[in-house]
Protein backbone atom coordinates (compact mmCIF):
# COMPACT_ATOMS: atom_id res chain seq x y z
CA UNK A 1 0.00 0.00 0.00
CA UNK A 2 2.76 2.47 0.91
CA UNK A 3 4.64 1.60 -2.28
CA UNK A 4 1.57 2.44 -4.38
CA UNK A 5 1.23 5.76 -2.55
CA UNK A 6 4.88 6.57 -3.29
CA UNK A 7 4.26 5.88 -6.99
CA UNK A 8 1.26 8.22 -6.84
CA UNK A 9 3.35 10.97 -5.20
CA UNK A 10 6.08 10.44 -7.81
CA UNK A 11 3.46 10.77 -10.56
CA UNK A 12 2.14 14.02 -9.10
CA UNK A 13 5.68 15.45 -8.85
CA UNK A 14 6.49 14.47 -12.45
CA UNK A 15 3.18 15.92 -13.63
CA UNK A 16 3.95 19.19 -11.84
CA UNK A 17 7.45 19.39 -13.38
CA UNK A 18 6.08 18.56 -16.83
CA UNK A 19 3.42 21.25 -16.49
CA UNK A 20 6.03 23.81 -15.44
CA UNK A 21 8.09 22.73 -18.46
CA UNK A 22 5.34 23.94 -20.79
CA UNK A 23 6.19 27.53 -19.85
CA UNK A 24 9.86 27.09 -18.95
CA UNK A 25 11.87 26.05 -22.05
CA UNK A 26 14.83 24.70 -20.05
CA UNK A 27 12.64 22.06 -18.43
CA UNK A 28 11.60 19.32 -20.90
CA UNK A 29 7.89 18.55 -20.77
CA UNK A 30 7.56 15.21 -22.56
CA UNK A 31 9.93 13.10 -20.41
CA UNK A 32 8.20 14.29 -17.24
CA UNK A 33 4.76 13.52 -18.67
CA UNK A 34 5.92 10.04 -19.65
CA UNK A 35 7.36 9.57 -16.16
CA UNK A 36 4.07 10.78 -14.65
CA UNK A 37 2.09 8.24 -16.71
CA UNK A 38 4.49 5.49 -15.66
CA UNK A 39 4.26 6.43 -11.97
CA UNK A 40 0.47 6.73 -12.05
CA UNK A 41 0.25 3.35 -13.78
CA UNK A 42 2.44 1.75 -11.10
CA UNK A 43 0.22 3.25 -8.40
CA UNK A 44 -2.73 1.12 -9.56
CA UNK A 45 -2.87 -2.25 -11.37
CA UNK A 46 -6.06 -1.12 -13.16
CA UNK A 47 -4.39 2.07 -14.42
CA UNK A 48 -1.31 0.12 -15.51
CA UNK A 49 -3.42 -2.32 -17.54
CA UNK A 50 -5.37 0.56 -19.07
CA UNK A 51 -2.20 2.44 -20.03
CA UNK A 52 -0.51 -0.59 -21.56
CA UNK A 53 -3.62 -1.47 -23.56
CA UNK A 54 -3.42 1.94 -25.30
CA UNK A 55 -0.66 0.51 -27.50
CA UNK A 56 -3.25 -1.85 -28.96
CA UNK A 57 -5.25 1.10 -30.27
CA UNK A 58 -2.54 3.39 -31.67
CA UNK A 59 -3.03 4.79 -35.12
CA UNK A 60 -0.34 6.31 -37.29
CA UNK A 61 -0.42 9.84 -38.65
CA UNK A 62 -2.07 9.79 -42.09
CA UNK A 63 1.13 10.26 -44.12
CA UNK A 64 3.27 7.70 -42.26
CA UNK A 65 2.31 4.61 -44.24
CA UNK A 66 2.75 6.34 -47.62
CA UNK A 67 6.13 7.79 -46.62
CA UNK A 68 7.39 4.40 -45.42
CA UNK A 69 6.17 2.74 -48.64
CA UNK A 70 7.93 5.43 -50.69
CA UNK A 71 11.19 5.02 -48.76
CA UNK A 72 11.02 1.24 -49.23
CA UNK A 73 10.48 1.71 -52.99
CA UNK A 74 13.60 3.92 -53.08
CA UNK A 75 15.57 1.16 -51.32
CA UNK A 76 15.98 3.19 -48.11
CA UNK A 77 16.11 0.93 -45.03
CA UNK A 78 13.46 1.84 -42.47
CA UNK A 79 13.20 1.17 -38.79
CA UNK A 80 12.25 2.16 -35.29
CA UNK A 81 14.58 2.72 -32.34
CA UNK A 82 12.43 2.86 -29.24
CA UNK A 83 12.52 2.71 -25.47
CA UNK A 84 9.57 0.32 -25.71
CA UNK A 85 10.03 -3.40 -25.24
CA UNK A 86 9.75 -5.75 -28.26
CA UNK A 87 6.27 -7.03 -27.36
CA UNK A 88 4.86 -3.53 -26.98
CA UNK A 89 6.49 -2.41 -30.23
CA UNK A 90 5.07 -5.40 -32.13
CA UNK A 91 1.54 -4.58 -30.93
CA UNK A 92 1.95 -0.84 -31.65
CA UNK A 93 3.29 -1.45 -35.18
CA UNK A 94 0.43 -3.79 -36.03
CA UNK A 95 -2.26 -1.53 -34.57
CA UNK A 96 -0.84 1.44 -36.51
CA UNK A 97 -1.06 -0.53 -39.78
CA UNK A 98 2.72 -0.39 -40.37
CA UNK A 99 3.42 -4.12 -40.18
CA UNK A 100 5.86 -5.17 -42.92
CA UNK A 101 7.08 -1.62 -43.63
CA UNK A 102 9.95 -1.59 -41.15
CA UNK A 103 13.21 -3.37 -41.84
CA UNK A 104 14.45 -2.94 -38.27
CA UNK A 105 12.60 -2.74 -34.96
CA UNK A 106 15.22 -1.91 -32.36
CA UNK A 107 14.43 -1.82 -28.65
CA UNK A 108 16.42 -0.19 -25.87
CA UNK A 109 15.43 -3.26 -23.90
CA UNK A 110 18.15 -5.20 -25.73
CA UNK A 111 20.85 -3.15 -23.97
CA UNK A 112 18.88 -2.64 -20.73
CA UNK A 113 19.19 1.14 -21.01
CA UNK A 114 16.99 4.02 -22.12
CA UNK A 115 17.49 6.89 -24.51
CA UNK A 116 19.56 9.12 -24.31
CA UNK A 117 22.16 6.55 -23.26
CA UNK A 118 24.72 6.12 -26.07
CA UNK A 119 24.33 2.32 -25.91
CA UNK A 120 20.77 2.71 -27.21
CA UNK A 121 21.75 5.01 -30.08
CA UNK A 122 24.55 2.59 -31.01
CA UNK A 123 21.88 0.03 -32.00
CA UNK A 124 21.09 1.89 -35.27
CA UNK A 125 24.53 1.81 -36.91
CA UNK A 126 25.07 -1.73 -35.59
CA UNK A 127 21.85 -2.96 -37.24
CA UNK A 128 22.44 -1.14 -40.53
CA UNK A 129 26.20 -1.66 -40.63
CA UNK A 130 26.80 1.89 -41.82
CA UNK A 131 28.41 4.97 -40.22
CA UNK A 132 26.05 6.72 -37.83
CA UNK A 133 26.23 9.97 -39.84
CA UNK A 134 24.74 8.11 -42.86
CA UNK A 135 21.50 7.44 -40.95
CA UNK A 136 18.63 9.93 -40.87
CA UNK A 137 17.19 9.69 -37.34
CA UNK A 138 13.65 11.07 -37.16
CA UNK A 139 11.94 11.76 -33.84
CA UNK A 140 8.94 13.75 -32.71
CA UNK A 141 10.64 14.27 -29.34
CA UNK A 142 13.08 17.17 -29.27
CA UNK A 143 15.13 15.56 -26.50
CA UNK A 144 15.43 12.34 -28.52
CA UNK A 145 16.50 14.19 -31.67
CA UNK A 146 19.13 15.97 -29.58
CA UNK A 147 20.39 12.74 -28.02
CA UNK A 148 20.73 11.26 -31.51
CA UNK A 149 22.46 14.43 -32.74
CA UNK A 150 24.95 14.21 -29.86
CA UNK A 151 25.60 10.58 -30.79
CA UNK A 152 26.37 11.56 -34.41
CA UNK A 153 23.20 10.84 -36.39
CA UNK A 154 21.89 13.18 -39.06
CA UNK A 155 18.64 14.14 -37.37
CA UNK A 156 15.19 15.44 -38.17
CA UNK A 157 12.99 16.68 -35.35
CA UNK A 158 9.40 16.08 -36.43
CA UNK A 159 7.89 19.06 -34.62
CA UNK A 160 4.21 18.62 -35.53
CA UNK A 161 3.00 21.08 -32.89
CA UNK A 162 5.65 23.70 -33.78
CA UNK A 163 6.88 23.82 -30.19
CA UNK A 164 9.83 25.97 -29.18
CA UNK A 165 13.17 24.22 -29.39
CA UNK A 166 14.50 22.77 -26.13
CA UNK A 167 17.71 24.65 -25.42
CA UNK A 168 19.95 21.73 -24.60
CA UNK A 169 22.79 22.40 -27.03
CA UNK A 170 23.07 21.39 -30.68
CA UNK A 171 20.07 21.53 -32.97
CA UNK A 172 18.93 18.70 -35.25
CA UNK A 173 20.07 18.93 -38.87
CA UNK A 174 16.42 19.30 -39.99
CA UNK A 175 13.17 20.37 -38.37
CA UNK A 176 9.85 19.54 -40.04
CA UNK A 177 6.15 19.41 -39.26
CA UNK A 178 5.26 16.34 -41.33
CA UNK A 179 6.88 13.01 -42.10
CA UNK A 180 6.42 13.90 -45.78
CA UNK A 181 9.52 16.09 -45.42
CA UNK A 182 11.65 12.94 -45.04
CA UNK A 183 11.00 12.11 -48.70
CA UNK A 184 12.41 15.50 -49.74
CA UNK A 185 15.65 14.77 -47.90
CA UNK A 186 16.11 11.44 -49.69
CA UNK A 187 15.23 12.84 -53.12
CA UNK A 188 18.18 15.28 -53.07
C-alpha positions as protocol buffer text, in pm:
chain_id: "A"
residue {
  index: 1
  type: UNK
  ca { x: 0 y: 0 z: 0 }
}
residue {
  index: 2
  type: UNK
  ca { x: 276 y: 247 z: 91 }
}
residue {
  index: 3
  type: UNK
  ca { x: 464 y: 160 z: -228 }
}
residue {
  index: 4
  type: UNK
  ca { x: 157 y: 244 z: -438 }
}
residue {
  index: 5
  type: UNK
  ca { x: 123 y: 576 z: -255 }
}
residue {
  index: 6
  type: UNK
  ca { x: 488 y: 657 z: -329 }
}
residue {
  index: 7
  type: UNK
  ca { x: 426 y: 588 z: -699 }
}
residue {
  index: 8
  type: UNK
  ca { x: 126 y: 822 z: -684 }
}
residue {
  index: 9
  type: UNK
  ca { x: 335 y: 1097 z: -520 }
}
residue {
  index: 10
  type: UNK
  ca { x: 608 y: 1044 z: -781 }
}
residue {
  index: 11
  type: UNK
  ca { x: 346 y: 1077 z: -1056 }
}
residue {
  index: 12
  type: UNK
  ca { x: 214 y: 1402 z: -910 }
}
residue {
  index: 13
  type: UNK
  ca { x: 568 y: 1545 z: -885 }
}
residue {
  index: 14
  type: UNK
  ca { x: 649 y: 1447 z: -1245 }
}
residue {
  index: 15
  type: UNK
  ca { x: 318 y: 1592 z: -1363 }
}
residue {
  index: 16
  type: UNK
  ca { x: 395 y: 1919 z: -1184 }
}
residue {
  index: 17
  type: UNK
  ca { x: 745 y: 1939 z: -1338 }
}
residue {
  index: 18
  type: UNK
  ca { x: 608 y: 1856 z: -1683 }
}
residue {
  index: 19
  type: UNK
  ca { x: 342 y: 2125 z: -1649 }
}
residue {
  index: 20
  type: UNK
  ca { x: 603 y: 2381 z: -1544 }
}
residue {
  index: 21
  type: UNK
  ca { x: 809 y: 2273 z: -1846 }
}
residue {
  index: 22
  type: UNK
  ca { x: 534 y: 2394 z: -2079 }
}
residue {
  index: 23
  type: UNK
  ca { x: 619 y: 2753 z: -1985 }
}
residue {
  index: 24
  type: UNK
  ca { x: 986 y: 2709 z: -1895 }
}
residue {
  index: 25
  type: UNK
  ca { x: 1187 y: 2605 z: -2205 }
}
residue {
  index: 26
  type: UNK
  ca { x: 1483 y: 2470 z: -2005 }
}
residue {
  index: 27
  type: UNK
  ca { x: 1264 y: 2206 z: -1843 }
}
residue {
  index: 28
  type: UNK
  ca { x: 1160 y: 1932 z: -2090 }
}
residue {
  index: 29
  type: UNK
  ca { x: 789 y: 1855 z: -2077 }
}
residue {
  index: 30
  type: UNK
  ca { x: 756 y: 1521 z: -2256 }
}
residue {
  index: 31
  type: UNK
  ca { x: 993 y: 1310 z: -2041 }
}
residue {
  index: 32
  type: UNK
  ca { x: 820 y: 1429 z: -1724 }
}
residue {
  index: 33
  type: UNK
  ca { x: 476 y: 1352 z: -1867 }
}
residue {
  index: 34
  type: UNK
  ca { x: 592 y: 1004 z: -1965 }
}
residue {
  index: 35
  type: UNK
  ca { x: 736 y: 957 z: -1616 }
}
residue {
  index: 36
  type: UNK
  ca { x: 407 y: 1078 z: -1465 }
}
residue {
  index: 37
  type: UNK
  ca { x: 209 y: 824 z: -1671 }
}
residue {
  index: 38
  type: UNK
  ca { x: 449 y: 549 z: -1566 }
}
residue {
  index: 39
  type: UNK
  ca { x: 426 y: 643 z: -1197 }
}
residue {
  index: 40
  type: UNK
  ca { x: 47 y: 673 z: -1205 }
}
residue {
  index: 41
  type: UNK
  ca { x: 25 y: 335 z: -1378 }
}
residue {
  index: 42
  type: UNK
  ca { x: 244 y: 175 z: -1110 }
}
residue {
  index: 43
  type: UNK
  ca { x: 22 y: 325 z: -840 }
}
residue {
  index: 44
  type: UNK
  ca { x: -273 y: 112 z: -956 }
}
residue {
  index: 45
  type: UNK
  ca { x: -287 y: -225 z: -1137 }
}
residue {
  index: 46
  type: UNK
  ca { x: -606 y: -112 z: -1316 }
}
residue {
  index: 47
  type: UNK
  ca { x: -439 y: 207 z: -1442 }
}
residue {
  index: 48
  type: UNK
  ca { x: -131 y: 12 z: -1551 }
}
residue {
  index: 49
  type: UNK
  ca { x: -342 y: -232 z: -1754 }
}
residue {
  index: 50
  type: UNK
  ca { x: -537 y: 56 z: -1907 }
}
residue {
  index: 51
  type: UNK
  ca { x: -220 y: 244 z: -2003 }
}
residue {
  index: 52
  type: UNK
  ca { x: -51 y: -59 z: -2156 }
}
residue {
  index: 53
  type: UNK
  ca { x: -362 y: -147 z: -2356 }
}
residue {
  index: 54
  type: UNK
  ca { x: -342 y: 194 z: -2530 }
}
residue {
  index: 55
  type: UNK
  ca { x: -66 y: 51 z: -2750 }
}
residue {
  index: 56
  type: UNK
  ca { x: -325 y: -185 z: -2896 }
}
residue {
  index: 57
  type: UNK
  ca { x: -525 y: 110 z: -3027 }
}
residue {
  index: 58
  type: UNK
  ca { x: -254 y: 339 z: -3167 }
}
residue {
  index: 59
  type: UNK
  ca { x: -303 y: 479 z: -3512 }
}
residue {
  index: 60
  type: UNK
  ca { x: -34 y: 631 z: -3729 }
}
residue {
  index: 61
  type: UNK
  ca { x: -42 y: 984 z: -3865 }
}
residue {
  index: 62
  type: UNK
  ca { x: -207 y: 979 z: -4209 }
}
residue {
  index: 63
  type: UNK
  ca { x: 113 y: 1026 z: -4412 }
}
residue {
  index: 64
  type: UNK
  ca { x: 327 y: 770 z: -4226 }
}
residue {
  index: 65
  type: UNK
  ca { x: 231 y: 461 z: -4424 }
}
residue {
  index: 66
  type: UNK
  ca { x: 275 y: 634 z: -4762 }
}
residue {
  index: 67
  type: UNK
  ca { x: 613 y: 779 z: -4662 }
}
residue {
  index: 68
  type: UNK
  ca { x: 739 y: 440 z: -4542 }
}
residue {
  index: 69
  type: UNK
  ca { x: 617 y: 274 z: -4864 }
}
residue {
  index: 70
  type: UNK
  ca { x: 793 y: 543 z: -5069 }
}
residue {
  index: 71
  type: UNK
  ca { x: 1119 y: 502 z: -4876 }
}
residue {
  index: 72
  type: UNK
  ca { x: 1102 y: 124 z: -4923 }
}
residue {
  index: 73
  type: UNK
  ca { x: 1048 y: 171 z: -5299 }
}
residue {
  index: 74
  type: UNK
  ca { x: 1360 y: 392 z: -5308 }
}
residue {
  index: 75
  type: UNK
  ca { x: 1557 y: 116 z: -5132 }
}
residue {
  index: 76
  type: UNK
  ca { x: 1598 y: 319 z: -4811 }
}
residue {
  index: 77
  type: UNK
  ca { x: 1611 y: 93 z: -4503 }
}
residue {
  index: 78
  type: UNK
  ca { x: 1346 y: 184 z: -4247 }
}
residue {
  index: 79
  type: UNK
  ca { x: 1320 y: 117 z: -3879 }
}
residue {
  index: 80
  type: UNK
  ca { x: 1225 y: 216 z: -3529 }
}
residue {
  index: 81
  type: UNK
  ca { x: 1458 y: 272 z: -3234 }
}
residue {
  index: 82
  type: UNK
  ca { x: 1243 y: 286 z: -2924 }
}
residue {
  index: 83
  type: UNK
  ca { x: 1252 y: 271 z: -2547 }
}
residue {
  index: 84
  type: UNK
  ca { x: 957 y: 32 z: -2571 }
}
residue {
  index: 85
  type: UNK
  ca { x: 1003 y: -340 z: -2524 }
}
residue {
  index: 86
  type: UNK
  ca { x: 975 y: -575 z: -2826 }
}
residue {
  index: 87
  type: UNK
  ca { x: 627 y: -703 z: -2736 }
}
residue {
  index: 88
  type: UNK
  ca { x: 486 y: -353 z: -2698 }
}
residue {
  index: 89
  type: UNK
  ca { x: 649 y: -241 z: -3023 }
}
residue {
  index: 90
  type: UNK
  ca { x: 507 y: -540 z: -3213 }
}
residue {
  index: 91
  type: UNK
  ca { x: 154 y: -458 z: -3093 }
}
residue {
  index: 92
  type: UNK
  ca { x: 195 y: -84 z: -3165 }
}
residue {
  index: 93
  type: UNK
  ca { x: 329 y: -145 z: -3518 }
}
residue {
  index: 94
  type: UNK
  ca { x: 43 y: -379 z: -3603 }
}
residue {
  index: 95
  type: UNK
  ca { x: -226 y: -153 z: -3457 }
}
residue {
  index: 96
  type: UNK
  ca { x: -84 y: 144 z: -3651 }
}
residue {
  index: 97
  type: UNK
  ca { x: -106 y: -53 z: -3978 }
}
residue {
  index: 98
  type: UNK
  ca { x: 272 y: -39 z: -4037 }
}
residue {
  index: 99
  type: UNK
  ca { x: 342 y: -412 z: -4018 }
}
residue {
  index: 100
  type: UNK
  ca { x: 586 y: -517 z: -4292 }
}
residue {
  index: 101
  type: UNK
  ca { x: 708 y: -162 z: -4363 }
}
residue {
  index: 102
  type: UNK
  ca { x: 995 y: -159 z: -4115 }
}
residue {
  index: 103
  type: UNK
  ca { x: 1321 y: -337 z: -4184 }
}
residue {
  index: 104
  type: UNK
  ca { x: 1445 y: -294 z: -3827 }
}
residue {
  index: 105
  type: UNK
  ca { x: 1260 y: -274 z: -3496 }
}
residue {
  index: 106
  type: UNK
  ca { x: 1522 y: -191 z: -3236 }
}
residue {
  index: 107
  type: UNK
  ca { x: 1443 y: -182 z: -2865 }
}
residue {
  index: 108
  type: UNK
  ca { x: 1642 y: -19 z: -2587 }
}
residue {
  index: 109
  type: UNK
  ca { x: 1543 y: -326 z: -2390 }
}
residue {
  index: 110
  type: UNK
  ca { x: 1815 y: -520 z: -2573 }
}
residue {
  index: 111
  type: UNK
  ca { x: 2085 y: -315 z: -2397 }
}
residue {
  index: 112
  type: UNK
  ca { x: 1888 y: -264 z: -2073 }
}
residue {
  index: 113
  type: UNK
  ca { x: 1919 y: 114 z: -2101 }
}
residue {
  index: 114
  type: UNK
  ca { x: 1699 y: 402 z: -2212 }
}
residue {
  index: 115
  type: UNK
  ca { x: 1749 y: 689 z: -2451 }
}
residue {
  index: 116
  type: UNK
  ca { x: 1956 y: 912 z: -2431 }
}
residue {
  index: 117
  type: UNK
  ca { x: 2216 y: 655 z: -2326 }
}
residue {
  index: 118
  type: UNK
  ca { x: 2472 y: 612 z: -2607 }
}
residue {
  index: 119
  type: UNK
  ca { x: 2433 y: 232 z: -2591 }
}
residue {
  index: 120
  type: UNK
  ca { x: 2077 y: 271 z: -2721 }
}
residue {
  index: 121
  type: UNK
  ca { x: 2175 y: 501 z: -3008 }
}
residue {
  index: 122
  type: UNK
  ca { x: 2455 y: 259 z: -3101 }
}
residue {
  index: 123
  type: UNK
  ca { x: 2188 y: 3 z: -3200 }
}
residue {
  index: 124
  type: UNK
  ca { x: 2109 y: 189 z: -3527 }
}
residue {
  index: 125
  type: UNK
  ca { x: 2453 y: 181 z: -3691 }
}
residue {
  index: 126
  type: UNK
  ca { x: 2507 y: -173 z: -3559 }
}
residue {
  index: 127
  type: UNK
  ca { x: 2185 y: -296 z: -3724 }
}
residue {
  index: 128
  type: UNK
  ca { x: 2244 y: -114 z: -4053 }
}
residue {
  index: 129
  type: UNK
  ca { x: 2620 y: -166 z: -4063 }
}
residue {
  index: 130
  type: UNK
  ca { x: 2680 y: 189 z: -4182 }
}
residue {
  index: 131
  type: UNK
  ca { x: 2841 y: 497 z: -4022 }
}
residue {
  index: 132
  type: UNK
  ca { x: 2605 y: 672 z: -3783 }
}
residue {
  index: 133
  type: UNK
  ca { x: 2623 y: 997 z: -3984 }
}
residue {
  index: 134
  type: UNK
  ca { x: 2474 y: 811 z: -4286 }
}
residue {
  index: 135
  type: UNK
  ca { x: 2150 y: 744 z: -4095 }
}
residue {
  index: 136
  type: UNK
  ca { x: 1863 y: 993 z: -4087 }
}
residue {
  index: 137
  type: UNK
  ca { x: 1719 y: 969 z: -3734 }
}
residue {
  index: 138
  type: UNK
  ca { x: 1365 y: 1107 z: -3716 }
}
residue {
  index: 139
  type: UNK
  ca { x: 1194 y: 1176 z: -3384 }
}
residue {
  index: 140
  type: UNK
  ca { x: 894 y: 1375 z: -3271 }
}
residue {
  index: 141
  type: UNK
  ca { x: 1064 y: 1427 z: -2934 }
}
residue {
  index: 142
  type: UNK
  ca { x: 1308 y: 1717 z: -2927 }
}
residue {
  index: 143
  type: UNK
  ca { x: 1513 y: 1556 z: -2650 }
}
residue {
  index: 144
  type: UNK
  ca { x: 1543 y: 1234 z: -2852 }
}
residue {
  index: 145
  type: UNK
  ca { x: 1650 y: 1419 z: -3167 }
}
residue {
  index: 146
  type: UNK
  ca { x: 1913 y: 1597 z: -2958 }
}
residue {
  index: 147
  type: UNK
  ca { x: 2039 y: 1274 z: -2802 }
}
residue {
  index: 148
  type: UNK
  ca { x: 2073 y: 1126 z: -3151 }
}
residue {
  index: 149
  type: UNK
  ca { x: 2246 y: 1443 z: -3274 }
}
residue {
  index: 150
  type: UNK
  ca { x: 2495 y: 1421 z: -2986 }
}
residue {
  index: 151
  type: UNK
  ca { x: 2560 y: 1058 z: -3079 }
}
residue {
  index: 152
  type: UNK
  ca { x: 2637 y: 1156 z: -3441 }
}
residue {
  index: 153
  type: UNK
  ca { x: 2320 y: 1084 z: -3639 }
}
residue {
  index: 154
  type: UNK
  ca { x: 2189 y: 1318 z: -3906 }
}
residue {
  index: 155
  type: UNK
  ca { x: 1864 y: 1414 z: -3737 }
}
residue {
  index: 156
  type: UNK
  ca { x: 1519 y: 1544 z: -3817 }
}
residue {
  index: 157
  type: UNK
  ca { x: 1299 y: 1668 z: -3535 }
}
residue {
  index: 158
  type: UNK
  ca { x: 940 y: 1608 z: -3643 }
}
residue {
  index: 159
  type: UNK
  ca { x: 789 y: 1906 z: -3462 }
}
residue {
  index: 160
  type: UNK
  ca { x: 421 y: 1862 z: -3553 }
}
residue {
  index: 161
  type: UNK
  ca { x: 300 y: 2108 z: -3289 }
}
residue {
  index: 162
  type: UNK
  ca { x: 565 y: 2370 z: -3378 }
}
residue {
  index: 163
  type: UNK
  ca { x: 688 y: 2382 z: -3019 }
}
residue {
  index: 164
  type: UNK
  ca { x: 983 y: 2597 z: -2918 }
}
residue {
  index: 165
  type: UNK
  ca { x: 1317 y: 2422 z: -2939 }
}
residue {
  index: 166
  type: UNK
  ca { x: 1450 y: 2277 z: -2613 }
}
residue {
  index: 167
  type: UNK
  ca { x: 1771 y: 2465 z: -2542 }
}
residue {
  index: 168
  type: UNK
  ca { x: 1995 y: 2173 z: -2460 }
}
residue {
  index: 169
  type: UNK
  ca { x: 2279 y: 2240 z: -2703 }
}
residue {
  index: 170
  type: UNK
  ca { x: 2307 y: 2139 z: -3068 }
}
residue {
  index: 171
  type: UNK
  ca { x: 2007 y: 2153 z: -3297 }
}
residue {
  index: 172
  type: UNK
  ca { x: 1893 y: 1870 z: -3525 }
}
residue {
  index: 173
  type: UNK
  ca { x: 2007 y: 1893 z: -3887 }
}
residue {
  index: 174
  type: UNK
  ca { x: 1642 y: 1930 z: -3999 }
}
residue {
  index: 175
  type: UNK
  ca { x: 1317 y: 2037 z: -3837 }
}
residue {
  index: 176
  type: UNK
  ca { x: 985 y: 1954 z: -4004 }
}
residue {
  index: 177
  type: UNK
  ca { x: 615 y: 1941 z: -3926 }
}
residue {
  index: 178
  type: UNK
  ca { x: 526 y: 1634 z: -4133 }
}
residue {
  index: 179
  type: UNK
  ca { x: 688 y: 1301 z: -4210 }
}
residue {
  index: 180
  type: UNK
  ca { x: 642 y: 1390 z: -4578 }
}
residue {
  index: 181
  type: UNK
  ca { x: 952 y: 1609 z: -4542 }
}
residue {
  index: 182
  type: UNK
  ca { x: 1165 y: 1294 z: -4504 }
}
residue {
  index: 183
  type: UNK
  ca { x: 1100 y: 1211 z: -4870 }
}
residue {
  index: 184
  type: UNK
  ca { x: 1241 y: 1550 z: -4974 }
}
residue {
  index: 185
  type: UNK
  ca { x: 1565 y: 1477 z: -4790 }
}
residue {
  index: 186
  type: UNK
  ca { x: 1611 y: 1144 z: -4969 }
}
residue {
  index: 187
  type: UNK
  ca { x: 1523 y: 1284 z: -5312 }
}
residue {
  index: 188
  type: UNK
  ca { x: 1818 y: 1528 z: -5307 }
}
